[in-house]
PDB file of C-alpha atoms and ligand atoms in Angstrom:
ATOM      1  CA  MET A 155     -11.080 -15.079  -5.233  1.00 93.00           C
ATOM      2  CA  GLU A 156     -10.016 -11.358  -5.240  1.00 97.00           C
ATOM      3  CA  LYS A 157      -7.042 -10.244  -4.854  1.00 98.00           C
ATOM      4  CA  THR A 158      -5.204  -6.818  -3.912  1.00 98.00           C
ATOM      5  CA  LEU A 159      -2.353  -6.054  -2.677  1.00 98.00           C
ATOM      6  CA  LEU A 160      -1.578  -3.843   0.701  1.00 98.00           C
ATOM      7  CA  ILE A 161       1.699  -1.869   1.857  1.00 98.00           C
ATOM      8  CA  ILE A 162       2.812  -0.833   5.681  1.00 98.00           C
ATOM      9  CA  LYS A 163       4.980   1.992   4.087  1.00 98.00           C
ATOM     10  CA  PRO A 164       8.488   2.876   5.775  1.00 98.00           C
ATOM     11  CA  ASP A 165       6.387   5.888   7.811  1.00 98.00           C
ATOM     12  CA  ALA A 166       3.874   3.689   9.337  1.00 98.00           C
ATOM     13  CA  VAL A 167       6.729   0.619   9.886  1.00 98.00           C
ATOM     14  CA  GLU A 168       8.949   3.751  12.004  1.00 98.00           C
ATOM     15  CA  ARG A 169       5.944   4.435  13.736  1.00 98.00           C
ATOM     16  CA  LYS A 170       5.543   0.734  15.154  1.00 98.00           C
ATOM     17  CA  LEU A 171       1.776   0.283  13.473  1.00 98.00           C
ATOM     18  CA  ILE A 172       2.347  -3.001  11.594  1.00 98.00           C
ATOM     19  CA  GLY A 173       0.714  -4.700  14.184  1.00 98.00           C
ATOM     20  CA  ASP A 174      -2.355  -2.389  13.988  1.00 98.00           C
ATOM     21  CA  ILE A 175      -2.648  -2.379  10.206  1.00 98.00           C
ATOM     22  CA  ILE A 176      -2.544  -6.220  10.390  1.00 98.00           C
ATOM     23  CA  GLN A 177      -5.104  -6.649  12.687  1.00 98.00           C
ATOM     24  CA  ARG A 178      -7.648  -4.296  11.277  1.00 98.00           C
ATOM     25  CA  VAL A 179      -7.441  -6.404   8.280  1.00 98.00           C
ATOM     26  CA  GLU A 180      -7.722  -9.280  10.076  1.00 97.00           C
ATOM     27  CA  ARG A 181     -10.481  -8.363  12.020  1.00 97.00           C
ATOM     28  CA  LYS A 182     -12.598  -7.820   9.198  1.00 97.00           C
ATOM     29  CA  GLY A 183     -12.532 -11.265   8.311  1.00 96.00           C
ATOM     30  CA  LEU A 184      -9.784 -10.997   4.817  1.00 97.00           C
ATOM     31  CA  GLU A 185      -7.688 -13.514   4.483  1.00 97.00           C
ATOM     32  CA  ILE A 186      -3.717 -12.638   4.455  1.00 98.00           C
ATOM     33  CA  LYS A 187      -2.736 -15.176   1.584  1.00 98.00           C
ATOM     34  CA  ALA A 188       0.921 -13.846   1.535  1.00 98.00           C
ATOM     35  CA  LEU A 189       3.529 -11.577   3.574  1.00 98.00           C
ATOM     36  CA  ARG A 190       6.673 -10.030   3.612  1.00 98.00           C
ATOM     37  CA  MET A 191       9.099  -7.281   4.917  1.00 98.00           C
ATOM     38  CA  GLU A 192      11.737  -5.287   2.771  1.00 98.00           C
ATOM     39  CA  LYS A 193      13.187  -2.540   1.727  1.00 98.00           C
ATOM     40  CA  VAL A 194      11.791  -2.073  -2.077  1.00 98.00           C
ATOM     41  CA  SER A 195      14.340  -1.553  -4.601  1.00 98.00           C
ATOM     42  CA  LEU A 196      14.402   1.069  -6.931  1.00 98.00           C
ATOM     43  CA  GLU A 197      13.284  -0.846  -9.888  1.00 98.00           C
ATOM     44  CA  LYS A 198      10.653  -2.176  -7.785  1.00 98.00           C
ATOM     45  CA  ALA A 199       9.431   1.060  -6.549  1.00 98.00           C
ATOM     46  CA  GLU A 200       9.653   2.728 -10.209  1.00 98.00           C
ATOM     47  CA  LYS A 201       7.802  -0.388 -11.689  1.00 98.00           C
ATOM     48  CA  HIS A 202       4.953   0.007  -9.266  1.00 98.00           C
ATOM     49  CA  TYR A 203       4.780   3.990  -9.436  1.00 98.00           C
ATOM     50  CA  GLU A 204       5.177   4.539 -12.928  1.00 97.00           C
ATOM     51  CA  ILE A 205       1.481   5.599 -13.362  1.00 96.00           C
ATOM     52  CA  HIS A 206       2.741   8.380 -11.394  1.00 98.00           C
ATOM     53  CA  LYS A 207       6.116   9.744 -13.260  1.00 98.00           C
ATOM     54  CA  GLY A 208       6.065  12.947 -14.606  1.00 97.00           C
ATOM     55  CA  LYS A 209       4.540  14.007 -11.387  1.00 98.00           C
ATOM     56  CA  ASP A 210       5.840  16.875  -9.068  1.00 98.00           C
ATOM     57  CA  PHE A 211       5.401  14.507  -6.612  1.00 98.00           C
ATOM     58  CA  TYR A 212       7.230  11.594  -8.235  1.00 98.00           C
ATOM     59  CA  ASN A 213      10.816  12.316  -7.112  1.00 98.00           C
ATOM     60  CA  ASN A 214       9.969  12.334  -3.749  1.00 98.00           C
ATOM     61  CA  LEU A 215       7.251   9.475  -3.607  1.00 98.00           C
ATOM     62  CA  ILE A 216       9.983   6.991  -4.928  1.00 98.00           C
ATOM     63  CA  GLN A 217      12.448   8.139  -2.654  1.00 98.00           C
ATOM     64  CA  PHE A 218      10.170   7.856   0.161  1.00 98.00           C
ATOM     65  CA  ILE A 219       9.144   4.394  -0.409  1.00 98.00           C
ATOM     66  CA  ILE A 220      12.582   2.868  -0.451  1.00 98.00           C
ATOM     67  CA  SER A 221      13.591   5.055   2.559  1.00 98.00           C
ATOM     68  CA  GLY A 222      12.953   2.475   4.655  1.00 98.00           C
ATOM     69  CA  PRO A 223      11.325  -1.404   4.874  1.00 98.00           C
ATOM     70  CA  VAL A 224       7.528  -2.478   4.018  1.00 98.00           C
ATOM     71  CA  VAL A 225       5.394  -4.875   4.300  1.00 98.00           C
ATOM     72  CA  LEU A 226       4.161  -6.395   1.222  1.00 98.00           C
ATOM     73  CA  ILE A 227       0.896  -7.864   2.149  1.00 98.00           C
ATOM     74  CA  VAL A 228      -1.479  -9.919  -0.065  1.00 98.00           C
ATOM     75  CA  ILE A 229      -4.845 -10.095   0.828  1.00 98.00           C
ATOM     76  CA  GLU A 230      -8.104 -11.881  -0.726  1.00 97.00           C
ATOM     77  CA  GLY A 231     -11.401 -11.845   0.165  1.00 96.00           C
ATOM     78  CA  LYS A 232     -14.876 -10.718  -2.184  1.00 95.00           C
ATOM     79  CA  ASP A 233     -14.951  -7.553  -3.372  1.00 97.00           C
ATOM     80  CA  CYS A 234     -11.489  -6.974  -1.206  1.00 98.00           C
ATOM     81  CA  ILE A 235      -9.976  -3.819  -3.321  1.00 98.00           C
ATOM     82  CA  LYS A 236     -12.879  -1.794  -2.822  1.00 98.00           C
ATOM     83  CA  VAL A 237     -13.225  -3.161   1.347  1.00 98.00           C
ATOM     84  CA  ILE A 238      -9.145  -2.095   1.683  1.00 98.00           C
ATOM     85  CA  ARG A 239      -9.803   1.056  -0.230  1.00 98.00           C
ATOM     86  CA  ALA A 240     -12.496   2.104   2.478  1.00 98.00           C
ATOM     87  CA  MET A 241     -10.480   0.769   4.888  1.00 98.00           C
ATOM     88  CA  ALA A 242      -7.466   2.932   4.408  1.00 98.00           C
ATOM     89  CA  GLY A 243      -9.444   6.313   3.588  1.00 98.00           C
ATOM     90  CA  SER A 244      -8.819   8.886   1.570  1.00 97.00           C
ATOM     91  CA  THR A 245      -4.917   9.993  -0.216  1.00 95.00           C
ATOM     92  CA  SER A 246      -6.012  13.440   1.216  1.00 91.00           C
ATOM     93  CA  PRO A 247      -5.534  13.617   4.906  1.00 87.00           C
ATOM     94  CA  LEU A 248      -8.517  16.364   5.069  1.00 89.00           C
ATOM     95  CA  GLU A 249     -10.568  13.653   3.377  1.00 94.00           C
ATOM     96  CA  ALA A 250      -9.530  11.417   5.393  1.00 96.00           C
ATOM     97  CA  VAL A 251     -11.958   9.876   8.340  1.00 96.00           C
ATOM     98  CA  ALA A 252     -11.736   8.870  11.752  1.00 97.00           C
ATOM     99  CA  GLY A 253     -11.990   5.238  11.885  1.00 98.00           C
ATOM    100  CA  THR A 254      -9.773   4.475   9.019  1.00 98.00           C
ATOM    101  CA  ILE A 255      -5.832   3.881   8.785  1.00 98.00           C
ATOM    102  CA  ARG A 256      -5.121   7.325   7.160  1.00 98.00           C
ATOM    103  CA  GLY A 257      -7.570   9.288   8.937  1.00 97.00           C
ATOM    104  CA  ASP A 258      -6.017   7.919  12.605  1.00 97.00           C
ATOM    105  CA  PHE A 259      -2.416   7.740  12.012  1.00 97.00           C
ATOM    106  CA  SER A 260      -1.674  10.328   9.426  1.00 95.00           C
ATOM    107  CA  THR A 261      -1.960  13.947   8.246  1.00 95.00           C
ATOM    108  CA  ASP A 262       0.372  14.154   5.018  1.00 96.00           C
ATOM    109  CA  ILE A 263      -0.667  13.522   1.718  1.00 97.00           C
ATOM    110  CA  LEU A 264       2.630  11.665   0.458  1.00 97.00           C
ATOM    111  CA  GLU A 265       3.833  10.111   4.160  1.00 97.00           C
ATOM    112  CA  ASN A 266       0.342   7.938   4.191  1.00 97.00           C
ATOM    113  CA  ILE A 267       1.131   5.264   6.301  1.00 98.00           C
ATOM    114  CA  VAL A 268      -0.511   2.693   3.472  1.00 98.00           C
ATOM    115  CA  HIS A 269      -0.424   1.876  -0.609  1.00 98.00           C
ATOM    116  CA  THR A 270      -3.819  -0.314  -1.761  1.00 98.00           C
ATOM    117  CA  SER A 271      -4.356  -1.197  -4.844  1.00 98.00           C
ATOM    118  CA  ASP A 272      -7.199   0.371  -6.654  1.00 97.00           C
ATOM    119  CA  SER A 273      -8.811  -1.840  -9.394  1.00 97.00           C
ATOM    120  CA  ILE A 274      -8.558  -5.773 -10.312  1.00 97.00           C
ATOM    121  CA  GLU A 275      -6.014  -4.582 -13.362  1.00 97.00           C
ATOM    122  CA  THR A 276      -3.691  -2.615 -11.072  1.00 97.00           C
ATOM    123  CA  SER A 277      -3.710  -5.314  -8.217  1.00 97.00           C
ATOM    124  CA  GLU A 278      -2.462  -8.214 -10.705  1.00 97.00           C
ATOM    125  CA  LYS A 279       0.127  -5.428 -11.670  1.00 97.00           C
ATOM    126  CA  GLU A 280       1.099  -4.988  -7.827  1.00 98.00           C
ATOM    127  CA  ILE A 281       1.147  -8.331  -7.038  1.00 98.00           C
ATOM    128  CA  LYS A 282       3.239  -9.415  -9.748  1.00 97.00           C
ATOM    129  CA  ASN A 283       5.679  -7.101  -9.161  1.00 97.00           C
ATOM    130  CA  PHE A 284       6.259  -7.711  -5.437  1.00 98.00           C
ATOM    131  CA  PHE A 285       5.117 -12.064  -5.481  1.00 97.00           C
ATOM    132  CA  LYS A 286       6.159 -13.680  -8.511  1.00 88.00           C
ATOM    133  CA  SER A 287       4.914 -17.092  -7.297  1.00 81.00           C
ATOM    134  CA  LEU A 288       0.837 -15.860  -7.150  1.00 76.00           C
ATOM    135  CA  SER A 289       1.342 -14.171 -10.616  1.00 57.00           C
TER     136      SER A 289
HETATM  137  P1  CMP B 121      -0.841   5.556  -2.991  1.00 74.92           P
HETATM  138  O1  CMP B 121      -1.933   5.252  -2.474  1.00 74.92           O
HETATM  139  O2  CMP B 121       0.599   4.868  -2.248  1.00 74.92           O
HETATM  140  O3  CMP B 121      -0.485   6.591  -3.973  1.00 74.92           O
HETATM  141  C1  CMP B 121       0.324   6.849  -5.131  1.00 74.92           C
HETATM  142  C2  CMP B 121       0.811   8.003  -3.649  1.00 74.92           C
HETATM  143  O4  CMP B 121       1.473   8.999  -3.767  1.00 74.92           O
HETATM  144  C3  CMP B 121      -0.058   8.396  -2.602  1.00 74.92           C
HETATM  145  O5  CMP B 121      -0.408   7.232  -1.736  1.00 74.92           O
HETATM  146  C4  CMP B 121       0.682   9.568  -1.627  1.00 74.92           C
HETATM  147  O6  CMP B 121       1.824   8.882  -0.951  1.00 74.92           O
HETATM  148  C5  CMP B 121       1.349  10.071  -2.834  1.00 74.92           C
HETATM  149  N1  CMP B 121       0.763  11.263  -3.878  1.00 74.92           N
HETATM  150  C6  CMP B 121      -0.408  11.576  -3.820  1.00 74.92           C
HETATM  151  N2  CMP B 121      -0.549  12.419  -4.352  1.00 74.92           N
HETATM  152  C7  CMP B 121      -0.105  13.269  -3.846  1.00 74.92           C
HETATM  153  C8  CMP B 121       0.388  14.920  -3.763  1.00 74.92           C
HETATM  154  N3  CMP B 121      -0.962  15.591  -4.240  1.00 74.92           N
HETATM  155  N4  CMP B 121       1.323  15.384  -3.267  1.00 74.92           N
HETATM  156  C9  CMP B 121       2.433  14.483  -2.298  1.00 74.92           C
HETATM  157  N5  CMP B 121       2.321  13.243  -2.513  1.00 74.92           N
HETATM  158  C10 CMP B 121       1.165  12.617  -3.169  1.00 74.92           C
END
């Protein structure tokens, strides 16, 4: 069965949105396979976002994701990668529609509440980075 990684980012943890986001996942009918709260290390952050290395926002992105605790969630379900991405909404706050997580909670392209895997290949890599026992 397909798996994906959802990260509740430091801005959402600080704003006490953990419960709301998890409730959306559960009410959708998806399975939470693993869940952990932690402050991400620089090493893991750089590995997670290595595809963005060299982009103008890369340093800010790394500093942001290690700035406070996050919640790492492995979700399982049919087509869950696409389902969770649709629930998260567009990265651009101008395009994230109401009813999506970003559309409801964020106006910022960097501090955008959640991260979601974008393909089967990336989800496997991302889950492996944070949950050794599931890979
Ligand atoms: P995420 O889904 O975690 O994947 C990459 C992250 O980079 C993205 O969410 C945003 O937090 C950030 N990001 C993407 N594009 C931009 C941008 N143009 N400016 C600043 N941050 C960005």
